[in-house]
Structures are given as C-alpha cells and as structure tokens.
Coordinates of C-alpha atoms in Angstrom, one line a residue:
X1 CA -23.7 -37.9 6.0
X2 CA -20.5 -39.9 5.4
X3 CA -22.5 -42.2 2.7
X4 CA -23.3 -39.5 0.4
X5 CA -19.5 -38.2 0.9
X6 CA -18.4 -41.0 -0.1
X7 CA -20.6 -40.8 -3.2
X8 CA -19.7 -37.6 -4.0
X9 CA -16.0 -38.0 -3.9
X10 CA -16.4 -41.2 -6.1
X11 CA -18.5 -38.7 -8.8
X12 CA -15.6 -36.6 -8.5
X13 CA -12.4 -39.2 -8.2
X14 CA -11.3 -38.1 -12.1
X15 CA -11.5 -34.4 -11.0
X16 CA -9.3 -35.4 -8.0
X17 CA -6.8 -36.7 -9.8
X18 CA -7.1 -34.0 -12.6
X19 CA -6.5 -31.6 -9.4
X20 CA -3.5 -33.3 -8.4
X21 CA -2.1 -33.1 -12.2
X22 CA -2.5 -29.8 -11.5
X23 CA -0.1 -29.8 -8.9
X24 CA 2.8 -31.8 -10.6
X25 CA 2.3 -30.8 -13.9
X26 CA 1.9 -27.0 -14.0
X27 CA 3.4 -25.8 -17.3
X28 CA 2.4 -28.5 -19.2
X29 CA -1.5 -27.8 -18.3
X30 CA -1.1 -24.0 -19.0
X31 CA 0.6 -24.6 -22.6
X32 CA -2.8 -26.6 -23.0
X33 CA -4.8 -23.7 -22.3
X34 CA -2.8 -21.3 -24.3
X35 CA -3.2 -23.6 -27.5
X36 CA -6.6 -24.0 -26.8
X37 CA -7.3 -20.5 -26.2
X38 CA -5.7 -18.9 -29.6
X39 CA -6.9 -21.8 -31.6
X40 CA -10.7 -21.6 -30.7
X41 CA -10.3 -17.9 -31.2
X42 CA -8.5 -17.8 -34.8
X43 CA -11.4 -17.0 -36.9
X44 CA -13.0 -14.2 -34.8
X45 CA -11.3 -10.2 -35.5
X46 CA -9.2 -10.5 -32.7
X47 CA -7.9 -13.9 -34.4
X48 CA -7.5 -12.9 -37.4
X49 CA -5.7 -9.3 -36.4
X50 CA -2.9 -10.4 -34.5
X51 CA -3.7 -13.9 -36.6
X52 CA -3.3 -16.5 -33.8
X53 CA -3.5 -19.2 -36.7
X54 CA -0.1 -18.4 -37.2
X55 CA 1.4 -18.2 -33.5
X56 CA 3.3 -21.0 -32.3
X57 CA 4.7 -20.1 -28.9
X58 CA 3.8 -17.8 -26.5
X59 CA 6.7 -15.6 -26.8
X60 CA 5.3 -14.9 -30.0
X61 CA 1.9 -14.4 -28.5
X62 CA 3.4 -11.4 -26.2
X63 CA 5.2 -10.4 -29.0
X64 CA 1.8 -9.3 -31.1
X65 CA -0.5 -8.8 -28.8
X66 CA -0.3 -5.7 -26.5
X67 CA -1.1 -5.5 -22.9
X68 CA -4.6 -3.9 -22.5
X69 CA -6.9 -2.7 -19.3
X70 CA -10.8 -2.3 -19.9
X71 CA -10.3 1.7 -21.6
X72 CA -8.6 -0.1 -24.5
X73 CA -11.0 -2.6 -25.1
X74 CA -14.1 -1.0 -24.2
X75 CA -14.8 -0.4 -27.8
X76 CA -14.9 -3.9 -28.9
X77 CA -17.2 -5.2 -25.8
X78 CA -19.8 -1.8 -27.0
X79 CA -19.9 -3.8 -30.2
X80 CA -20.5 -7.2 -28.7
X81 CA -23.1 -6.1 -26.3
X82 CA -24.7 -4.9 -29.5
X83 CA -25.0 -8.0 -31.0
X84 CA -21.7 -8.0 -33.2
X85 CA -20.8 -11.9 -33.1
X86 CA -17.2 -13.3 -33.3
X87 CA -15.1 -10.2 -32.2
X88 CA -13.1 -11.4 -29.0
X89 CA -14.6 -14.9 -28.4
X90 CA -16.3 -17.4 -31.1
X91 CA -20.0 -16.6 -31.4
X92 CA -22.1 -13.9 -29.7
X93 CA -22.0 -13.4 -25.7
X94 CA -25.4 -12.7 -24.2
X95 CA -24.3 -12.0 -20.8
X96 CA -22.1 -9.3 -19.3
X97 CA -21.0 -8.6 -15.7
X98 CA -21.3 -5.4 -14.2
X99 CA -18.3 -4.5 -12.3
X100 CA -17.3 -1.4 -10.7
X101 CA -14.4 -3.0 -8.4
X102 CA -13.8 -0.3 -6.1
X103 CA -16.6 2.2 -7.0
X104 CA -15.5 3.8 -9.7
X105 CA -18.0 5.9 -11.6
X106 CA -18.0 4.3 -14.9
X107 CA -18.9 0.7 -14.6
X108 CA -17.0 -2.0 -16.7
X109 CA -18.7 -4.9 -18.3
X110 CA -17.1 -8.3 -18.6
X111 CA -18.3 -10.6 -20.9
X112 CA -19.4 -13.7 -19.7
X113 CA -19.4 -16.5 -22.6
X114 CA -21.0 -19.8 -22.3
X115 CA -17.2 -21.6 -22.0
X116 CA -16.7 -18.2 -18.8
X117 CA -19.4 -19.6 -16.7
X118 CA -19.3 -23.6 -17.3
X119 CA -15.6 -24.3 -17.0
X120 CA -14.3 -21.3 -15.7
X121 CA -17.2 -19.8 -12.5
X122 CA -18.9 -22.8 -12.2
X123 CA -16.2 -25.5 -11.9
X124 CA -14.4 -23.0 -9.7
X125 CA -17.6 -23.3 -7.1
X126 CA -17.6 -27.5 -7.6
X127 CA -14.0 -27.5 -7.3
X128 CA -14.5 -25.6 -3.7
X129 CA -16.3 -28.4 -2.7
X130 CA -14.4 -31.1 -4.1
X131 CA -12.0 -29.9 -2.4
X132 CA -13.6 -29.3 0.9
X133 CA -14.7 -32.9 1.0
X134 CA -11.5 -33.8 0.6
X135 CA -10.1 -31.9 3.8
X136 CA -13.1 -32.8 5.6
X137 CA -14.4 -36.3 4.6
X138 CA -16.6 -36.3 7.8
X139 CA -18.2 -33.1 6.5
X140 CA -22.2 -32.3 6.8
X141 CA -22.7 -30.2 4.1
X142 CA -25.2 -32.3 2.4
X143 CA -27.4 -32.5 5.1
X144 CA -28.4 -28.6 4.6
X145 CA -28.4 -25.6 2.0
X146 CA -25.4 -22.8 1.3
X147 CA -26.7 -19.5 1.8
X148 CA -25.5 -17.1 -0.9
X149 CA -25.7 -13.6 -0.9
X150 CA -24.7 -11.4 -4.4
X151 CA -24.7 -7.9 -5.3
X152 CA -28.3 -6.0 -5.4
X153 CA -28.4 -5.5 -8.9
X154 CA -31.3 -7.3 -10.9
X155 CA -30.4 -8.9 -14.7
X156 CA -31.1 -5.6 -16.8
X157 CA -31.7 -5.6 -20.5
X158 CA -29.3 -3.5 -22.5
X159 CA -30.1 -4.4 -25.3
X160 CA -32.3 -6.8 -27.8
X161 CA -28.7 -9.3 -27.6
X162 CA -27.6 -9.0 -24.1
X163 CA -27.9 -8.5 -20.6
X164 CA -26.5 -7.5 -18.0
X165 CA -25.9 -7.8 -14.0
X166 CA -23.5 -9.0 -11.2
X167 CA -21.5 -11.8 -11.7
X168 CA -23.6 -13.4 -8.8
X169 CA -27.1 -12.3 -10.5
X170 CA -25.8 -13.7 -14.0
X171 CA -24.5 -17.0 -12.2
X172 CA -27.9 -17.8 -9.8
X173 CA -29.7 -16.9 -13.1
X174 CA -28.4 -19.8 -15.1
X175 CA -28.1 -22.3 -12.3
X176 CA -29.7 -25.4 -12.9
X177 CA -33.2 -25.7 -11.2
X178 CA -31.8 -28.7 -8.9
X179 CA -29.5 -26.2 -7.2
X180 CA -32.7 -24.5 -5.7
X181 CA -32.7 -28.0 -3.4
X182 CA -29.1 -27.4 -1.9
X183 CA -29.0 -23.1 -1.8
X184 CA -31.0 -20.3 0.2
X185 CA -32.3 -17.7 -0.5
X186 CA -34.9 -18.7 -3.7
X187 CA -33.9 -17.4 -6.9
X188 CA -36.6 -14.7 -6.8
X189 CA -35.0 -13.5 -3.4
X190 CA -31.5 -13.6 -4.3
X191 CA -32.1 -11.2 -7.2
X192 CA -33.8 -8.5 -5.6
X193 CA -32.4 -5.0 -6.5
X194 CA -33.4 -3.4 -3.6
X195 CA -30.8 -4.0 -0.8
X196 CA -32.8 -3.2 2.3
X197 CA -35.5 -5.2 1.5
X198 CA -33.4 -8.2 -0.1
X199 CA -31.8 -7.9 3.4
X200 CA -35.1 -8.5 5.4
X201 CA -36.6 -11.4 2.7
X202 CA -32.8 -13.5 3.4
X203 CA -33.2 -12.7 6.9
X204 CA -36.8 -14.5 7.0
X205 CA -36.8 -17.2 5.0
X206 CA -33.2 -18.7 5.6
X207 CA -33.9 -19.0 9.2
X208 CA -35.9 -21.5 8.7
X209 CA -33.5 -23.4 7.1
X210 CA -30.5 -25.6 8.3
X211 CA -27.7 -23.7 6.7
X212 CA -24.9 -25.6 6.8
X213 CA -22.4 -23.7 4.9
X214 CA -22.3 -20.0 3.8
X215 CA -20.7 -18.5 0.3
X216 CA -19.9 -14.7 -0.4
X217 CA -18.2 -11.3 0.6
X218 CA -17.3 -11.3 4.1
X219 CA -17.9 -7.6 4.6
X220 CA -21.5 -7.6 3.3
X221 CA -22.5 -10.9 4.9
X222 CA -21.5 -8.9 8.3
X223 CA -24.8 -7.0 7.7
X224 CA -27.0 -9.7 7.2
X225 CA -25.5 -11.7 9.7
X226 CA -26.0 -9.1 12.2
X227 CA -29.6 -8.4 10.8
X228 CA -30.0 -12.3 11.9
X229 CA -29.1 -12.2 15.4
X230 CA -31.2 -9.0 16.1
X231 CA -34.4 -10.4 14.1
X232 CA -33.6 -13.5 16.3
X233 CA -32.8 -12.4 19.7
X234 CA -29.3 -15.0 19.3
X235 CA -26.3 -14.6 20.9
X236 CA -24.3 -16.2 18.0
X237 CA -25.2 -17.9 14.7
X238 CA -24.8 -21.7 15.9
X239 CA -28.2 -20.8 18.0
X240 CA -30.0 -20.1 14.3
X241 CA -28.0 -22.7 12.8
X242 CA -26.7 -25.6 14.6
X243 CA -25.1 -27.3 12.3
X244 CA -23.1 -24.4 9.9
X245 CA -19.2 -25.4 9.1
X246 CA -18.0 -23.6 6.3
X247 CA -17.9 -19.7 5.0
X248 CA -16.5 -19.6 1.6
X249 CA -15.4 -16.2 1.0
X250 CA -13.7 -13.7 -1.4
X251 CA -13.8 -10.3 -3.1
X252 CA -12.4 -8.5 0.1
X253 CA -9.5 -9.5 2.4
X254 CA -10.9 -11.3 5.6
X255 CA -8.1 -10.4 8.0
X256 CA -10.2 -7.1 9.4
X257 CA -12.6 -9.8 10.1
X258 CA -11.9 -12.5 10.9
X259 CA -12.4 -12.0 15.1
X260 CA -15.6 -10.7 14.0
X261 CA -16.6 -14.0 12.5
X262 CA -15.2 -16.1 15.4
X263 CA -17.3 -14.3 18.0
X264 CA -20.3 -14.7 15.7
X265 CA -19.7 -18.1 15.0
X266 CA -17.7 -19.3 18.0
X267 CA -16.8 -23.0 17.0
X268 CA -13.4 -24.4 16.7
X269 CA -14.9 -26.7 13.5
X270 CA -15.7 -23.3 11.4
X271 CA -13.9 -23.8 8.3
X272 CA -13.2 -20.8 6.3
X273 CA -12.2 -21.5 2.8
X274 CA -10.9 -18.5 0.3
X275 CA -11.3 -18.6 -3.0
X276 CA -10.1 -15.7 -5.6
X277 CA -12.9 -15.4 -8.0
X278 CA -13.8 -12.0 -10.1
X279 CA -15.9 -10.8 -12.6
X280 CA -13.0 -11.4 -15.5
X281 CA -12.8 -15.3 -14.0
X282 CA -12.6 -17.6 -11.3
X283 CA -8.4 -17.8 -10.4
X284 CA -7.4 -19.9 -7.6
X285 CA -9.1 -21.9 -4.5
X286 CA -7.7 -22.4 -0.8
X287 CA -7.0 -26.0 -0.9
X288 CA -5.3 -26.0 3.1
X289 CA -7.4 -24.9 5.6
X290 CA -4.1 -24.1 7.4
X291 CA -2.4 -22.5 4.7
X292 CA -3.4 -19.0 3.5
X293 CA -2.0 -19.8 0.0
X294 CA -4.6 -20.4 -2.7
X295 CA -3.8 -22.8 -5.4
X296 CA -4.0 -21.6 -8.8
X297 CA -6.7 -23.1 -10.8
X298 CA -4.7 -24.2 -14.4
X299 CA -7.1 -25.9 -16.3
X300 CA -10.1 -23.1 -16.3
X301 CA -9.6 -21.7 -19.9
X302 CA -7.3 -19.1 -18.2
X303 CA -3.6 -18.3 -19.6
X304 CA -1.8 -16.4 -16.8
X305 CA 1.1 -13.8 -17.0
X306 CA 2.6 -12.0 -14.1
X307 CA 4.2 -8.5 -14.4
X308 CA 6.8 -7.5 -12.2
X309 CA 5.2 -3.8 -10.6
X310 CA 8.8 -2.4 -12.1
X311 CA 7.2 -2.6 -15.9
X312 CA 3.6 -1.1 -14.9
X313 CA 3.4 2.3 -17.0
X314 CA 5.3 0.7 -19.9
X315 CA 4.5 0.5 -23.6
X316 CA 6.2 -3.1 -24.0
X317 CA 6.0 -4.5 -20.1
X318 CA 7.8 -7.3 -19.9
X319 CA 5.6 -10.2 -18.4
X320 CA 6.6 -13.7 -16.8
X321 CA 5.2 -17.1 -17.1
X322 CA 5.1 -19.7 -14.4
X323 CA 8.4 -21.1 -14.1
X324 CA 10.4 -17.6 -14.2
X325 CA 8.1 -15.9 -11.1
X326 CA 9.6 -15.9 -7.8
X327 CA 8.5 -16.1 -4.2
X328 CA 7.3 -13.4 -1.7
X329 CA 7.4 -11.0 -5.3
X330 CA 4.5 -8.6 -6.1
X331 CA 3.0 -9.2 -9.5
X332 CA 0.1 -7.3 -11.9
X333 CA -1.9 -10.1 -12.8
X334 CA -2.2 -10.5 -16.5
X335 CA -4.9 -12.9 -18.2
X336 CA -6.3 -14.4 -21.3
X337 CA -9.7 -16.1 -21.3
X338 CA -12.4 -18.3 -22.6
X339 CA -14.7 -15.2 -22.6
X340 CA -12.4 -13.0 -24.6
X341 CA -10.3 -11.1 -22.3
X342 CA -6.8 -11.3 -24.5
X343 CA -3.9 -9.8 -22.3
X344 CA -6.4 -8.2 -19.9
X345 CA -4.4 -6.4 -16.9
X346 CA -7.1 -7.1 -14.4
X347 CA -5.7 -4.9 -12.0
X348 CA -4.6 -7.1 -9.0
X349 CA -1.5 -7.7 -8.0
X350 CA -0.8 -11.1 -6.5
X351 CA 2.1 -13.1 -4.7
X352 CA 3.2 -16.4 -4.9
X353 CA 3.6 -18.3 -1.4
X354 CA 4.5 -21.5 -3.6
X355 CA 5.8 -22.6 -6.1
X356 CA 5.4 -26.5 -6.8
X357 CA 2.5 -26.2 -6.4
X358 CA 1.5 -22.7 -7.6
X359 CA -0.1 -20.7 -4.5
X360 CA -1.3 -17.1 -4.9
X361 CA -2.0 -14.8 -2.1
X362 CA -3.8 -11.4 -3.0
X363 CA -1.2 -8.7 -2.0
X364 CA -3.1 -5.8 -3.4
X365 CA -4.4 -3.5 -6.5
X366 CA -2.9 -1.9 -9.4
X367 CA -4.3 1.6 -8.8
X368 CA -5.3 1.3 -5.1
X369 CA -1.8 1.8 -3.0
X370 CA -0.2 5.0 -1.6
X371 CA 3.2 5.8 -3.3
X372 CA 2.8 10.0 -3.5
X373 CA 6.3 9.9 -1.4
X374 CA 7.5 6.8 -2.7
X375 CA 6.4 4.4 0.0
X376 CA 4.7 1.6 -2.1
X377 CA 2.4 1.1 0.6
X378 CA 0.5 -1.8 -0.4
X379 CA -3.1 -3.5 1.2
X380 CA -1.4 -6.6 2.7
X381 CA 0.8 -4.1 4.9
X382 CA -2.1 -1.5 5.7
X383 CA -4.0 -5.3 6.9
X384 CA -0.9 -6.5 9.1
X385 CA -0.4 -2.8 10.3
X386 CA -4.5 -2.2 11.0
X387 CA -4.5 -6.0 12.7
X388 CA -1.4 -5.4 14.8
X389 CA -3.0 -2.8 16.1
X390 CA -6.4 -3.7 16.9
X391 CA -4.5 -6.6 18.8
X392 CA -3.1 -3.8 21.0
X393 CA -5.9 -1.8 21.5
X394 CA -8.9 -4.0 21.9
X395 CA -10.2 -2.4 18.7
X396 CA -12.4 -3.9 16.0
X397 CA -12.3 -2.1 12.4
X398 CA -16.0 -2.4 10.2
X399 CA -14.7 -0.4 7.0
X400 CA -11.5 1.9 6.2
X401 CA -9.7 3.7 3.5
X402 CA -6.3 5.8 3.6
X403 CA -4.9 8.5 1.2
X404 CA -1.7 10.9 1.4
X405 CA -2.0 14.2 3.2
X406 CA 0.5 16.3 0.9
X407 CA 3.3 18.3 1.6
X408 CA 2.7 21.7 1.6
X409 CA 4.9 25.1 1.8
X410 CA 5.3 24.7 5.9
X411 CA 4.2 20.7 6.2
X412 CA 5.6 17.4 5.4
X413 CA 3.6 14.4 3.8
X414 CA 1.9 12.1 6.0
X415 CA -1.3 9.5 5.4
X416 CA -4.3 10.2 6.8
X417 CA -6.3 7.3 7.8
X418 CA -10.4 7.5 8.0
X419 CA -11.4 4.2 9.9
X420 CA -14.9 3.2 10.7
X421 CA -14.6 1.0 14.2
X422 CA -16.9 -1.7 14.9
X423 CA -15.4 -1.3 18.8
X424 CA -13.3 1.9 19.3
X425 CA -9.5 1.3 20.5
X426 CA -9.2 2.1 24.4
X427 CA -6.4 4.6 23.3
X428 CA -6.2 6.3 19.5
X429 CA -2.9 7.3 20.0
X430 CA -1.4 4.0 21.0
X431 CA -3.7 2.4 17.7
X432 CA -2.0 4.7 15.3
X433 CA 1.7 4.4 17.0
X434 CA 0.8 0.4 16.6
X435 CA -0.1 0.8 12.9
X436 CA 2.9 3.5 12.0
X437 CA 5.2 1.0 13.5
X438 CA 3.9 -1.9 12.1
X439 CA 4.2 -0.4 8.7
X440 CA 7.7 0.5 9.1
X441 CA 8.5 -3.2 10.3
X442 CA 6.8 -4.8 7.2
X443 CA 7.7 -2.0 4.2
X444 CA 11.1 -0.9 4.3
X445 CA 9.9 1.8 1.4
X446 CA 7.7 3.1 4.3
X447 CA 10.6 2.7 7.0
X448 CA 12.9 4.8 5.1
X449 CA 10.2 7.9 4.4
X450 CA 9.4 8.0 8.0
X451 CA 13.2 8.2 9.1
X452 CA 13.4 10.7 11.0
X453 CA 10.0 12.2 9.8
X454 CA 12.2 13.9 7.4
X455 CA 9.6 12.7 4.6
X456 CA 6.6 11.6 5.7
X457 CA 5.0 11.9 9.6
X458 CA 3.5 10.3 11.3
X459 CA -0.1 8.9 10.1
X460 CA -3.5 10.7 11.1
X461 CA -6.1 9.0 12.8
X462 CA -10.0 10.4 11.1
X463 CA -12.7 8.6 13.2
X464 CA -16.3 7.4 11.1
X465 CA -19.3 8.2 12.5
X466 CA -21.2 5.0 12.9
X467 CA -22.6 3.9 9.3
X468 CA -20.2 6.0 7.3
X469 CA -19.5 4.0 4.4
X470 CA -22.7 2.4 3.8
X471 CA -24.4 6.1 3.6
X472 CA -22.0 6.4 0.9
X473 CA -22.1 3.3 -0.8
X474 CA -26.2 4.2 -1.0
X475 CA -25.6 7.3 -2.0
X476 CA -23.4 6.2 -4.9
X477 CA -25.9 3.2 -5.5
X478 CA -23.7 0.8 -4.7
X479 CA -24.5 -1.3 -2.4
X480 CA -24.0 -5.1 -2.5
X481 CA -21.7 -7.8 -2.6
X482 CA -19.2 -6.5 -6.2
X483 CA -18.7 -3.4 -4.7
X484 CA -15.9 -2.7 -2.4
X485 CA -15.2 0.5 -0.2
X486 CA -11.3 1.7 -1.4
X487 CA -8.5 0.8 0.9
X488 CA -6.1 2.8 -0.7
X489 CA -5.7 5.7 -2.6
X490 CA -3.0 7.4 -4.2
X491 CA -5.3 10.8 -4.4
X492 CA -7.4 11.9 -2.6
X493 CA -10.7 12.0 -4.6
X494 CA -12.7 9.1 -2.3
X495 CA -11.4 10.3 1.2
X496 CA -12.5 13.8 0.4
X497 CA -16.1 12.6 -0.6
X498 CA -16.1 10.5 3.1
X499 CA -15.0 13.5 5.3
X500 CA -17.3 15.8 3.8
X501 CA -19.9 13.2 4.7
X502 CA -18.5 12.5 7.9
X503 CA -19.0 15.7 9.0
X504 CA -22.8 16.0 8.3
X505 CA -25.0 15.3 11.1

C-alpha cells in the first residue's frame, strides 16, 4: 500500500509540520491555547465569575481560579446535563462521558463539547496515525480495518438535553459513516451493553475480516483475544489475521502484558503504539516506537499545569508550567479544556522523560498509591517490582491490587499483595523476595521502611482464584474497557471486598 501512504502523508504534510512546531515551539503553542481557552469562555458563568475578560497572564489565571477535582464541580455539570447552557463552556453540551476510573461507586460525568471531541479525541486518534505512517512509511494499515473494542455501556438518555455513555460509545456514536469502511466491529456491535454477548458478536464477525491494526485497553482486549483463538482453534493471532501490525493502547499500563501480547502475536513487526487519552481529554501520543515517552499533544484545546505531589492537600497548591518542570519528577496533572474542565485535577500523576520535546510517561494516580507508613509507593514501582519478578519466576500476572496490612498492638505494617496469575511462579517465595527487593532498589521511601523490618515487613503474597477480578467487576457492573481493577490502595476498602470473594467457592 505505499501509493495510498504516500497520499495520506501528503493530506497530512501541514499536520506534520504543525507536529514538529510542536516540538520546537512548546511554550509559545500552549500560551495560544490559554488565550484561546479564557477568551472563548468570557461570557459563560464561569467567565464572567473569575472574569477571564480581564486576565492577561496566566499567573493571574492561577491567581483567581482555584484548583478543583470532580466533588467541586459536580454542581455545575448537574446543571448542564440539565440543559443549563453557557455555564463552563460556550453553548449547551449534549454529551457526557461516564467515567468511574478505578471503580469507584459514584460515577463522574465529563462533558464532552463539540470543540472535546473534534480537536481534542478525534485529532488525538488521526494524529496516532499520522504519526505511525510516519515511523512506518511501508505500513499496511490501509489495506484492512482497526478493530476497536470500548466499554459495554450503551448511550443512555438522562435527560430531554443530554446523554450519556463511555467515552468510546460517545465517540463511535458520532463517527462519520465512512469510518464504518476502515473499523470492526459495526456500530450496532460495538455498542452493545451486554459484555458477554458483545464479546461473542466481535469474536464472529471480525474474523472474517483482515484486521490489520488493533485500538483499546490492553487488559480487556486479552479477553477477546483469547475468546478468538479458542472460537478459532489458532495457535496465535497472525493465523486469524495475517497481516495485523499495530495495537494502539492505553487506559492501563501494558508492562504486566506485554509477554502476553508477544506470545499471542509472535512477530518481530508488531508495533505497539501508546497513547494517553481519558475521558477529561486526549494528552499525549507515543511518537518513537523505541522510546516509552509520549509526546505531549500542545495544540488540542488543552492548557496543562503540573503540581509537584509536595502541594497535594493544599488550599493554594502551587502549580508549574512547562518550562519550570523537571525531569524524572512526579507531577498531579492539572488541566483546562475546550469542554469546560477549568483547573480540573484529573487525578494522574505523570513524569517527564523529556523535555525539548515535552515527553510524559504515566507514573501513577493521585489517590491510588500506598503511603500508610510513609513509603510513597507508586504504580510505576509496583510494575518494575511485579515484572522483575515474573522474570525470575516464570510467572505471568492477569490482574492485581495491593493495600497496607496495618500495624497492630503485637505486629508491624507490611503490604499485602492479592495477585491473579495468568501462569503461577514456580516458587511464591522467591516471586515476593523478587518484588520486595525490587521495590527497595527503585523507591528509596520503601528502602528505608523495610530497614531492618523495623517499619514495615516484608510483603504478603494473597493468590486469586482463577477469574477473580472479573467476578467482581460483574458484580459491580463494571465491566468493559473505562473501568480499571485498582492497583493501589491506601485503605483497604477494595482488597477486603476481593478476599471475601476469593474465598467463596
């Protein structure tokens, strides 16, 4: 198909070079967005309250507007949904994304403006394959479909002015009718509520297809993967689909699986491409297959602000802009959107791998760590730790979660880890020594606890029963690709819930 890559990269030279603006110019692209941002929103209440007419630098932007998570402005989205026009974005917002993030019991909805999903979620999945194209001019993309695979929920009424649904439900709802020639499964498929049976439907229909690139959450694409090979009889996918080369992925981190994927897909050409995009906004795109580092995406009607984790809890938290963050530094992510999220803590953390240009790894979540002994122990070390040791055990992890065992009257604190394995480690003990020491090596928080055990011992090893998580994803109604299984907790609430189930037979 090199002809109709060359076509397409000619459609999309001005978006190449607006790319590579991107890269020299940083600052200067985000001061456009800020201006544009307060200036299209000066009229509406949220203009006119912190009046963004008269704000002329962002210093005094920070200065008036307060830092705020969903709680805080959950009463102004109420009022949208019902049909209240011009309160956090110009005009009325029909759509709303239904996002529980890590399965909390209250669900959160993001609203999803016209300016959102065109040059925020949409141009973040064209500039995925702009880019692409350009790391892999030979590509054969074009020659089949992308199978996608969002969360089970159906677009729901909520009212006689909006709806409401998964970000991936929302966006294959208003995809042009000429995407149905290029993506699998058909929209009626795709927005079946009922995961089972969505499941079997995907499974039937896009194995008749040439799928030659894949787009979603690697942890739920695991099931329907699987659900191919054993409606198939295949060994590995290449044997369904011969000519599959890419996997764009997000939501989860792929580390615990990415062997998984290589013994599924067993090809030295498999590209896997990650991309950062959430309910609140599409944020940053791989743009070196060799390089973990995502680049982040300046020109999407996003303002970004990074908040040193020393400042979380604080009335006035002090927040950085591009050119005063540092390397290898853990930051709350802080945004301001074209769909009316104004200083909206979105509660990732993120690190910079780069600076010139601007590359973002995801290190972890505001609220989803352990720190009851003052560890800080962070995903991106329970991933190294959990990897290092599966390396040294033969083991293969399908879902996990952690939470703090608590000191108590004769005991010291230790972390109790409940792991679902996809192949069990040939020793348990050896696995946990691995992860403990791991941990230490990588957090020196961690390190200094465990001294000695005089604060914290070692970890405990809880094995899942086969199916574990899902049961309780289903249970919760949960299932599908926006929700996500808690890695870390600083209570002990979800681990609780999973051990009581655990022990049912």
């Amino acid at each position: 198909m090199p002809i109709f890559n060359d076509i397409f990269s000619f459609i999309n030279s001005k978006r190449l070079s607006q790319l590579e603006r991107m890269r020299r110019e940083p600052e200067a692209m985000q001061e456009e967005q800020f201006r544009y941002l307060i200036g299209k929103a000066a009229g509406t209440v949220i203009g006119k309250n912190y009046d963004f007419a008269g704000i002329r630098s962002v210093a005094a932007f920070k200065e008036r507007v307060p830092v705020r998570d969903y709680d805080a402005m959950m009463p102004d989205i109420i009022r949208m949904r019902q049909g209240e026009k011009n309160i956090l974005w110009p005009g009325d917002i029909k759509w709303y994304a239904k996002s529980s993030g890590t399965t909390s019991s209250r669900s959160k909805f993001i609203p999803i403006s016209k300016e959102a999903l065109n040059d925020c979620h949409y141009q973040g999945g064209k500039d995925s394959l702009v880019i692409y194209n350009q790391l892999r001019p030979d590509n054969q993309l074009m020659g089949g479909k992308t199978l996608t695979l969002g969360g089970s929920h159906q677009i729901n009424n909520f009212s006689d002015h909006s709806l409401y649904g998964d970000l991936s439900a929302i966006l294959i709802e208003n995809l042009p009718f000429w995407t149905s020639f290029v993506r699998t499964p058909e929209r009626e498929i795709a927005l079946i509520d009922e995961w089972e049976k969505k499941m079997k439907l995907i499974t039937e229909t896009t194995i008749k297809e040439n799928v030659t690139a894949m787009a979603g959450v690697p942890s739920w694409f695991l099931v329907l993967l699987k659900n191919v090979l054993q409606h198939t009889g295949k060994q590995n996918l290449l044997e369904v689909w011969p000519n599959l080369e890419l996997f764009i992925h997000g939501g989860v981190s792929f580390t615990p699986y990415r062997e998984q994927y290589r013994e599924l897909i067993p090809s030295d050409q498999m590209a896997y491409l990650e991309t950062y995009n959430a309910s609140e906004g599409f944020f940053a795109v791989q743009d070196d297959l060799k390089d973990p580092g995502m680049l982040l995406m300046l020109d999407y009607g996003v303002f970004f602000e990074f908040m040193p984790l020393s400042e979380l809890g604080e009335t006035h938290p002090h927040t950085l802009q591009l050119n005063e963050v540092e390397k290898n530094k853990d930051y709350a992510l802080i945004i301001s959107t074209n769909g009316g999220l104004w200083r909206y803590m979105i509660g990732d953390t993120v690190r910079f791998t780069s600076l010139r240009p601007y590359k973002i790894i995801i290190s972890g979540r505001t609220k989803h760590y352990i720190n009851a002994f003052g560890e800080e122990l962070m995903i991106e070390n329970a991933e190294k730790g959990l990897q290092k040791a599966c390396e040294a055990t033969g083991a293969r992890i399908k879902e996990y979660t952690a939470a703090p065992i608590y000191m108590g009257a004769e005991a010291k604190g230790s972390h109790q880890w409940l792991i679902e394995f996809e192949r069990a480690p040939d020793d348990n003990n050896k696995f946990m020594q691995e992860l403990d020491a791991t941990l230490r090596e990588v957090n020196s928080d961690y390190d200094a606890k465990r001294y000695k055990d005089i604060t914290l011992e070692p970890p405990h090893l809880e094995v899942a029963r086969p199916g574990l998580f899902f049961v309780w994803l289903k249970q919760k109604n949960k299932l599908g690709g926006q929700n996500k299984v808690p890695r870390l907790a600083n209570t002990r609430e979800y681990i609780e819930q999973l051990l009581e189930l655990n022990r049912v037979k």
